[in-house]
């Protein structure tokens, strides 16, 4: 009986198993800011080596970006962004260079979070880098506006002004403000006689100094 039941119900069981199988969503191809790097480009550590032109094609392929890791590609991309904004060939620490380095890191974090949106640790690091870049750009905008404009243009950054400070008015805040004003006025009333006395003494000293100067001239 069990064999007969199994043969009769087997198609239905197979259908139920296929129906209950979880559907795997196909991952979307997320564009990367490293896609414009040609695979034939050499890694950063081997780009300026003179012997590299005489090596075999297999060795050259191993030393190119085709076999490179994400970290090695990031070095090349960061160097390209830095070259756009640096002041001189030996400039490695100016505000523009720091903004370029942070921009490369932020774009890498954004791509990573599109694939792994629940990665809170890297999201926190990205927000910290964004905050630091905002401070650097705000300083450049305040001190060297032409450099600020050129940096944003070369790196493709859309800078938005910080919102003005706003505070929600509550009954408790209004009562506290009125109390502080009342205390300030009472303190001024208590200090008023002392201020008047000091002002009169200052005027008397000034008048005496002028009379002494006029007597000496006469």
PDB file of C-alpha atoms in Angstrom:
ATOM      1  CA  UNK A   1       0.000   0.000   0.000  1.00  0.00           C
ATOM      2  CA  UNK A   2       2.846   2.365   0.771  1.00  0.00           C
ATOM      3  CA  UNK A   3       4.410   1.714  -2.654  1.00  0.00           C
ATOM      4  CA  UNK A   4       1.096   2.357  -4.374  1.00  0.00           C
ATOM      5  CA  UNK A   5       0.560   5.575  -2.391  1.00  0.00           C
ATOM      6  CA  UNK A   6       4.074   6.739  -3.212  1.00  0.00           C
ATOM      7  CA  UNK A   7       3.628   6.082  -6.942  1.00  0.00           C
ATOM      8  CA  UNK A   8       0.288   7.890  -7.041  1.00  0.00           C
ATOM      9  CA  UNK A   9       1.299  10.909  -4.960  1.00  0.00           C
ATOM     10  CA  UNK A  10       4.848  11.273  -6.308  1.00  0.00           C
ATOM     11  CA  UNK A  11       4.006  13.960  -8.943  1.00  0.00           C
ATOM     12  CA  UNK A  12       2.165  16.046  -6.364  1.00  0.00           C
ATOM     13  CA  UNK A  13       5.027  15.758  -3.862  1.00  0.00           C
ATOM     14  CA  UNK A  14       7.559  16.765  -6.528  1.00  0.00           C
ATOM     15  CA  UNK A  15       5.425  19.784  -7.458  1.00  0.00           C
ATOM     16  CA  UNK A  16       5.139  20.828  -3.818  1.00  0.00           C
ATOM     17  CA  UNK A  17       8.899  20.524  -3.351  1.00  0.00           C
ATOM     18  CA  UNK A  18       9.581  22.716  -6.361  1.00  0.00           C
ATOM     19  CA  UNK A  19       7.016  25.222  -5.174  1.00  0.00           C
ATOM     20  CA  UNK A  20       8.506  25.445  -1.684  1.00  0.00           C
ATOM     21  CA  UNK A  21      12.060  25.876  -2.978  1.00  0.00           C
ATOM     22  CA  UNK A  22      13.260  29.437  -2.250  1.00  0.00           C
ATOM     23  CA  UNK A  23      13.650  31.625  -5.301  1.00  0.00           C
ATOM     24  CA  UNK A  24      17.151  33.027  -5.666  1.00  0.00           C
ATOM     25  CA  UNK A  25      17.142  36.532  -6.967  1.00  0.00           C
ATOM     26  CA  UNK A  26      19.700  37.349  -9.567  1.00  0.00           C
ATOM     27  CA  UNK A  27      22.055  40.087  -8.456  1.00  0.00           C
ATOM     28  CA  UNK A  28      22.029  43.208 -10.529  1.00  0.00           C
ATOM     29  CA  UNK A  29      25.247  44.300 -12.155  1.00  0.00           C
ATOM     30  CA  UNK A  30      26.183  47.363 -10.133  1.00  0.00           C
ATOM     31  CA  UNK A  31      28.442  49.785 -12.059  1.00  0.00           C
ATOM     32  CA  UNK A  32      31.758  50.442 -10.380  1.00  0.00           C
ATOM     33  CA  UNK A  33      33.954  53.529 -10.471  1.00  0.00           C
ATOM     34  CA  UNK A  34      36.845  51.161 -11.234  1.00  0.00           C
ATOM     35  CA  UNK A  35      35.361  50.016 -14.569  1.00  0.00           C
ATOM     36  CA  UNK A  36      37.187  52.716 -16.529  1.00  0.00           C
ATOM     37  CA  UNK A  37      40.578  51.263 -15.570  1.00  0.00           C
ATOM     38  CA  UNK A  38      41.941  49.302 -18.574  1.00  0.00           C
ATOM     39  CA  UNK A  39      42.903  45.710 -17.712  1.00  0.00           C
ATOM     40  CA  UNK A  40      46.239  46.088 -19.530  1.00  0.00           C
ATOM     41  CA  UNK A  41      47.373  48.848 -17.151  1.00  0.00           C
ATOM     42  CA  UNK A  42      50.193  47.813 -14.835  1.00  0.00           C
ATOM     43  CA  UNK A  43      49.914  47.842 -11.074  1.00  0.00           C
ATOM     44  CA  UNK A  44      51.154  50.854  -9.173  1.00  0.00           C
ATOM     45  CA  UNK A  45      54.287  49.130  -7.841  1.00  0.00           C
ATOM     46  CA  UNK A  46      55.432  47.997 -11.316  1.00  0.00           C
ATOM     47  CA  UNK A  47      54.409  50.941 -13.504  1.00  0.00           C
ATOM     48  CA  UNK A  48      57.778  52.777 -13.297  1.00  0.00           C
ATOM     49  CA  UNK A  49      60.095  49.767 -13.356  1.00  0.00           C
ATOM     50  CA  UNK A  50      62.402  49.965 -16.447  1.00  0.00           C
ATOM     51  CA  UNK A  51      62.698  46.176 -16.840  1.00  0.00           C
ATOM     52  CA  UNK A  52      58.944  45.820 -17.299  1.00  0.00           C
ATOM     53  CA  UNK A  53      59.196  46.521 -21.050  1.00  0.00           C
ATOM     54  CA  UNK A  54      61.397  43.479 -21.671  1.00  0.00           C
ATOM     55  CA  UNK A  55      59.416  40.855 -19.753  1.00  0.00           C
ATOM     56  CA  UNK A  56      57.312  38.103 -21.236  1.00  0.00           C
ATOM     57  CA  UNK A  57      53.639  38.676 -22.097  1.00  0.00           C
ATOM     58  CA  UNK A  58      52.565  36.174 -19.456  1.00  0.00           C
ATOM     59  CA  UNK A  59      54.520  38.009 -16.750  1.00  0.00           C
ATOM     60  CA  UNK A  60      53.194  41.344 -17.957  1.00  0.00           C
ATOM     61  CA  UNK A  61      49.655  39.988 -17.776  1.00  0.00           C
ATOM     62  CA  UNK A  62      50.242  38.803 -14.209  1.00  0.00           C
ATOM     63  CA  UNK A  63      51.479  42.274 -13.258  1.00  0.00           C
ATOM     64  CA  UNK A  64      48.575  44.072 -14.934  1.00  0.00           C
ATOM     65  CA  UNK A  65      45.194  45.026 -13.497  1.00  0.00           C
ATOM     66  CA  UNK A  66      43.613  42.000 -15.150  1.00  0.00           C
ATOM     67  CA  UNK A  67      44.989  39.859 -12.316  1.00  0.00           C
ATOM     68  CA  UNK A  68      44.899  42.611  -9.678  1.00  0.00           C
ATOM     69  CA  UNK A  69      42.820  42.679  -6.522  1.00  0.00           C
ATOM     70  CA  UNK A  70      40.327  45.335  -5.466  1.00  0.00           C
ATOM     71  CA  UNK A  71      42.907  46.938  -3.188  1.00  0.00           C
ATOM     72  CA  UNK A  72      45.458  47.305  -5.980  1.00  0.00           C
ATOM     73  CA  UNK A  73      42.845  48.802  -8.307  1.00  0.00           C
ATOM     74  CA  UNK A  74      41.905  51.257  -5.569  1.00  0.00           C
ATOM     75  CA  UNK A  75      45.513  52.455  -5.414  1.00  0.00           C
ATOM     76  CA  UNK A  76      45.450  53.271  -9.131  1.00  0.00           C
ATOM     77  CA  UNK A  77      42.068  55.019  -8.922  1.00  0.00           C
ATOM     78  CA  UNK A  78      43.128  57.073  -5.896  1.00  0.00           C
ATOM     79  CA  UNK A  79      46.322  58.095  -7.689  1.00  0.00           C
ATOM     80  CA  UNK A  80      44.305  59.219 -10.719  1.00  0.00           C
ATOM     81  CA  UNK A  81      41.977  61.361  -8.596  1.00  0.00           C
ATOM     82  CA  UNK A  82      44.905  62.863  -6.697  1.00  0.00           C
ATOM     83  CA  UNK A  83      46.682  63.769  -9.955  1.00  0.00           C
ATOM     84  CA  UNK A  84      43.655  65.849 -10.982  1.00  0.00           C
ATOM     85  CA  UNK A  85      43.747  68.190  -7.981  1.00  0.00           C
ATOM     86  CA  UNK A  86      47.264  68.179  -6.517  1.00  0.00           C
ATOM     87  CA  UNK A  87      49.146  71.477  -6.509  1.00  0.00           C
ATOM     88  CA  UNK A  88      52.570  70.052  -7.430  1.00  0.00           C
ATOM     89  CA  UNK A  89      54.129  66.638  -8.173  1.00  0.00           C
ATOM     90  CA  UNK A  90      55.306  66.421  -4.562  1.00  0.00           C
ATOM     91  CA  UNK A  91      51.972  67.445  -3.002  1.00  0.00           C
ATOM     92  CA  UNK A  92      50.744  64.526  -0.881  1.00  0.00           C
ATOM     93  CA  UNK A  93      48.946  66.172   2.040  1.00  0.00           C
ATOM     94  CA  UNK A  94      47.039  69.275   0.929  1.00  0.00           C
ATOM     95  CA  UNK A  95      43.318  69.631   1.503  1.00  0.00           C
ATOM     96  CA  UNK A  96      42.592  68.835  -2.152  1.00  0.00           C
ATOM     97  CA  UNK A  97      44.592  65.597  -1.993  1.00  0.00           C
ATOM     98  CA  UNK A  98      42.782  64.556   1.191  1.00  0.00           C
ATOM     99  CA  UNK A  99      39.412  65.231  -0.467  1.00  0.00           C
ATOM    100  CA  UNK A 100      40.418  63.113  -3.490  1.00  0.00           C
ATOM    101  CA  UNK A 101      41.515  60.212  -1.274  1.00  0.00           C
ATOM    102  CA  UNK A 102      38.311  60.336   0.749  1.00  0.00           C
ATOM    103  CA  UNK A 103      36.228  60.493  -2.444  1.00  0.00           C
ATOM    104  CA  UNK A 104      37.750  57.233  -3.725  1.00  0.00           C
ATOM    105  CA  UNK A 105      37.058  55.537  -0.381  1.00  0.00           C
ATOM    106  CA  UNK A 106      33.475  56.848  -0.203  1.00  0.00           C
ATOM    107  CA  UNK A 107      32.633  55.594  -3.695  1.00  0.00           C
ATOM    108  CA  UNK A 108      34.013  52.160  -2.826  1.00  0.00           C
ATOM    109  CA  UNK A 109      31.888  52.080   0.344  1.00  0.00           C
ATOM    110  CA  UNK A 110      28.786  53.075  -1.651  1.00  0.00           C
ATOM    111  CA  UNK A 111      29.268  50.221  -4.114  1.00  0.00           C
ATOM    112  CA  UNK A 112      29.874  47.762  -1.284  1.00  0.00           C
ATOM    113  CA  UNK A 113      26.717  48.870   0.548  1.00  0.00           C
ATOM    114  CA  UNK A 114      24.625  48.461  -2.594  1.00  0.00           C
ATOM    115  CA  UNK A 115      25.570  44.779  -2.563  1.00  0.00           C
ATOM    116  CA  UNK A 116      25.488  44.411   1.233  1.00  0.00           C
ATOM    117  CA  UNK A 117      22.993  46.961   2.605  1.00  0.00           C
ATOM    118  CA  UNK A 118      23.058  45.475   6.126  1.00  0.00           C
ATOM    119  CA  UNK A 119      26.779  46.056   6.655  1.00  0.00           C
ATOM    120  CA  UNK A 120      26.491  48.620   9.462  1.00  0.00           C
ATOM    121  CA  UNK A 121      30.204  48.769  10.201  1.00  0.00           C
ATOM    122  CA  UNK A 122      31.173  49.930   6.706  1.00  0.00           C
ATOM    123  CA  UNK A 123      28.183  52.267   6.611  1.00  0.00           C
ATOM    124  CA  UNK A 124      29.471  53.936   9.762  1.00  0.00           C
ATOM    125  CA  UNK A 125      32.949  54.279   8.238  1.00  0.00           C
ATOM    126  CA  UNK A 126      31.448  55.789   5.092  1.00  0.00           C
ATOM    127  CA  UNK A 127      29.447  58.355   7.074  1.00  0.00           C
ATOM    128  CA  UNK A 128      32.557  59.318   9.040  1.00  0.00           C
ATOM    129  CA  UNK A 129      34.518  59.840   5.800  1.00  0.00           C
ATOM    130  CA  UNK A 130      31.654  61.879   4.317  1.00  0.00           C
ATOM    131  CA  UNK A 131      31.588  64.095   7.397  1.00  0.00           C
ATOM    132  CA  UNK A 132      35.351  64.590   7.243  1.00  0.00           C
ATOM    133  CA  UNK A 133      35.202  65.455   3.534  1.00  0.00           C
ATOM    134  CA  UNK A 134      32.441  67.994   4.211  1.00  0.00           C
ATOM    135  CA  UNK A 135      34.633  69.740   6.768  1.00  0.00           C
ATOM    136  CA  UNK A 136      37.572  69.895   4.351  1.00  0.00           C
ATOM    137  CA  UNK A 137      35.374  71.239   1.547  1.00  0.00           C
ATOM    138  CA  UNK A 138      33.807  73.814   3.871  1.00  0.00           C
ATOM    139  CA  UNK A 139      37.284  75.056   4.801  1.00  0.00           C
ATOM    140  CA  UNK A 140      38.336  75.253   1.144  1.00  0.00           C
ATOM    141  CA  UNK A 141      35.123  77.098   0.282  1.00  0.00           C
ATOM    142  CA  UNK A 142      35.774  79.621   3.031  1.00  0.00           C
ATOM    143  CA  UNK A 143      39.505  80.175   2.399  1.00  0.00           C
ATOM    144  CA  UNK A 144      40.194  79.344  -1.279  1.00  0.00           C
ATOM    145  CA  UNK A 145      36.991  79.403  -3.257  1.00  0.00           C
ATOM    146  CA  UNK A 146      38.604  78.933  -6.683  1.00  0.00           C
ATOM    147  CA  UNK A 147      40.390  75.800  -5.452  1.00  0.00           C
ATOM    148  CA  UNK A 148      37.121  74.575  -3.946  1.00  0.00           C
ATOM    149  CA  UNK A 149      35.292  74.981  -7.258  1.00  0.00           C
ATOM    150  CA  UNK A 150      38.069  73.262  -9.222  1.00  0.00           C
ATOM    151  CA  UNK A 151      38.190  70.344  -6.743  1.00  0.00           C
ATOM    152  CA  UNK A 152      34.436  69.747  -6.925  1.00  0.00           C
ATOM    153  CA  UNK A 153      34.503  69.984 -10.724  1.00  0.00           C
ATOM    154  CA  UNK A 154      37.443  67.614 -11.218  1.00  0.00           C
ATOM    155  CA  UNK A 155      36.172  65.009  -8.750  1.00  0.00           C
ATOM    156  CA  UNK A 156      32.488  65.270  -9.674  1.00  0.00           C
ATOM    157  CA  UNK A 157      31.344  66.270  -6.176  1.00  0.00           C
ATOM    158  CA  UNK A 158      28.022  68.029  -5.634  1.00  0.00           C
ATOM    159  CA  UNK A 159      28.523  70.172  -2.548  1.00  0.00           C
ATOM    160  CA  UNK A 160      25.394  71.205  -0.671  1.00  0.00           C
ATOM    161  CA  UNK A 161      25.395  73.877   2.012  1.00  0.00           C
ATOM    162  CA  UNK A 162      24.637  72.695   5.551  1.00  0.00           C
ATOM    163  CA  UNK A 163      21.120  73.550   6.723  1.00  0.00           C
ATOM    164  CA  UNK A 164      20.763  76.512   9.085  1.00  0.00           C
ATOM    165  CA  UNK A 165      20.360  75.730  12.751  1.00  0.00           C
ATOM    166  CA  UNK A 166      16.714  75.279  13.676  1.00  0.00           C
ATOM    167  CA  UNK A 167      15.160  74.324  16.969  1.00  0.00           C
ATOM    168  CA  UNK A 168      11.613  73.187  17.577  1.00  0.00           C
ATOM    169  CA  UNK A 169       9.829  75.663  19.828  1.00  0.00           C
ATOM    170  CA  UNK A 170       8.242  73.974  22.828  1.00  0.00           C
ATOM    171  CA  UNK A 171       6.445  75.308  25.876  1.00  0.00           C
ATOM    172  CA  UNK A 172       9.270  74.192  28.124  1.00  0.00           C
ATOM    173  CA  UNK A 173      11.828  76.037  25.975  1.00  0.00           C
ATOM    174  CA  UNK A 174       9.747  79.247  26.021  1.00  0.00           C
ATOM    175  CA  UNK A 175       9.407  79.116  29.822  1.00  0.00           C
ATOM    176  CA  UNK A 176      13.145  78.529  30.210  1.00  0.00           C
ATOM    177  CA  UNK A 177      13.971  81.418  27.867  1.00  0.00           C
ATOM    178  CA  UNK A 178      11.645  83.808  29.745  1.00  0.00           C
ATOM    179  CA  UNK A 179      13.174  82.750  33.074  1.00  0.00           C
ATOM    180  CA  UNK A 180      16.729  83.314  31.763  1.00  0.00           C
ATOM    181  CA  UNK A 181      15.785  86.793  30.499  1.00  0.00           C
ATOM    182  CA  UNK A 182      14.232  87.683  33.849  1.00  0.00           C
ATOM    183  CA  UNK A 183      17.357  86.529  35.717  1.00  0.00           C
ATOM    184  CA  UNK A 184      19.568  88.532  33.341  1.00  0.00           C
ATOM    185  CA  UNK A 185      17.510  91.706  33.893  1.00  0.00           C
ATOM    186  CA  UNK A 186      17.569  91.305  37.682  1.00  0.00           C
ATOM    187  CA  UNK A 187      21.348  90.873  37.652  1.00  0.00           C
ATOM    188  CA  UNK A 188      21.732  94.018  35.554  1.00  0.00           C
ATOM    189  CA  UNK A 189      19.585  95.965  38.043  1.00  0.00           C
ATOM    190  CA  UNK A 190      21.774  94.796  40.919  1.00  0.00           C
ATOM    191  CA  UNK A 191      24.962  95.758  39.104  1.00  0.00           C
ATOM    192  CA  UNK A 192      23.634  99.107  37.824  1.00  0.00           C
ATOM    193  CA  UNK A 193      24.819 101.268  40.828  1.00  0.00           C
ATOM    194  CA  UNK A 194      28.293  99.741  40.644  1.00  0.00           C
ATOM    195  CA  UNK A 195      28.492 100.423  36.900  1.00  0.00           C
ATOM    196  CA  UNK A 196      27.377 104.039  37.387  1.00  0.00           C
ATOM    197  CA  UNK A 197      29.997 104.510  40.106  1.00  0.00           C
ATOM    198  CA  UNK A 198      32.760 103.080  37.900  1.00  0.00           C
ATOM    199  CA  UNK A 199      31.682 105.292  34.993  1.00  0.00           C
ATOM    200  CA  UNK A 200      31.787 108.437  37.160  1.00  0.00           C
ATOM    201  CA  UNK A 201      35.234 107.540  38.480  1.00  0.00           C
ATOM    202  CA  UNK A 202      36.490 106.994  34.931  1.00  0.00           C
ATOM    203  CA  UNK A 203      35.077 110.344  33.825  1.00  0.00           C
ATOM    204  CA  UNK A 204      36.690 112.083  36.808  1.00  0.00           C
ATOM    205  CA  UNK A 205      40.089 110.521  36.029  1.00  0.00           C
ATOM    206  CA  UNK A 206      39.812 111.556  32.390  1.00  0.00           C
ATOM    207  CA  UNK A 207      38.851 115.119  33.355  1.00  0.00           C
ATOM    208  CA  UNK A 208      41.757 115.365  35.807  1.00  0.00           C
ATOM    209  CA  UNK A 209      44.205 114.089  33.188  1.00  0.00           C
ATOM    210  CA  UNK A 210      43.011 116.698  30.691  1.00  0.00           C
ATOM    211  CA  UNK A 211      43.353 119.533  33.251  1.00  0.00           C
ATOM    212  CA  UNK A 212      46.847 118.346  34.158  1.00  0.00           C
ATOM    213  CA  UNK A 213      47.827 118.269  30.498  1.00  0.00           C
ATOM    214  CA  UNK A 214      46.440 121.758  29.901  1.00  0.00           C
ATOM    215  CA  UNK A 215      48.329 123.102  33.004  1.00  0.00           C
ATOM    216  CA  UNK A 216      51.586 121.596  31.751  1.00  0.00           C
ATOM    217  CA  UNK A 217      51.142 123.160  28.320  1.00  0.00           C
ATOM    218  CA  UNK A 218      50.352 126.564  29.863  1.00  0.00           C
TER     219      UNK A 218
END
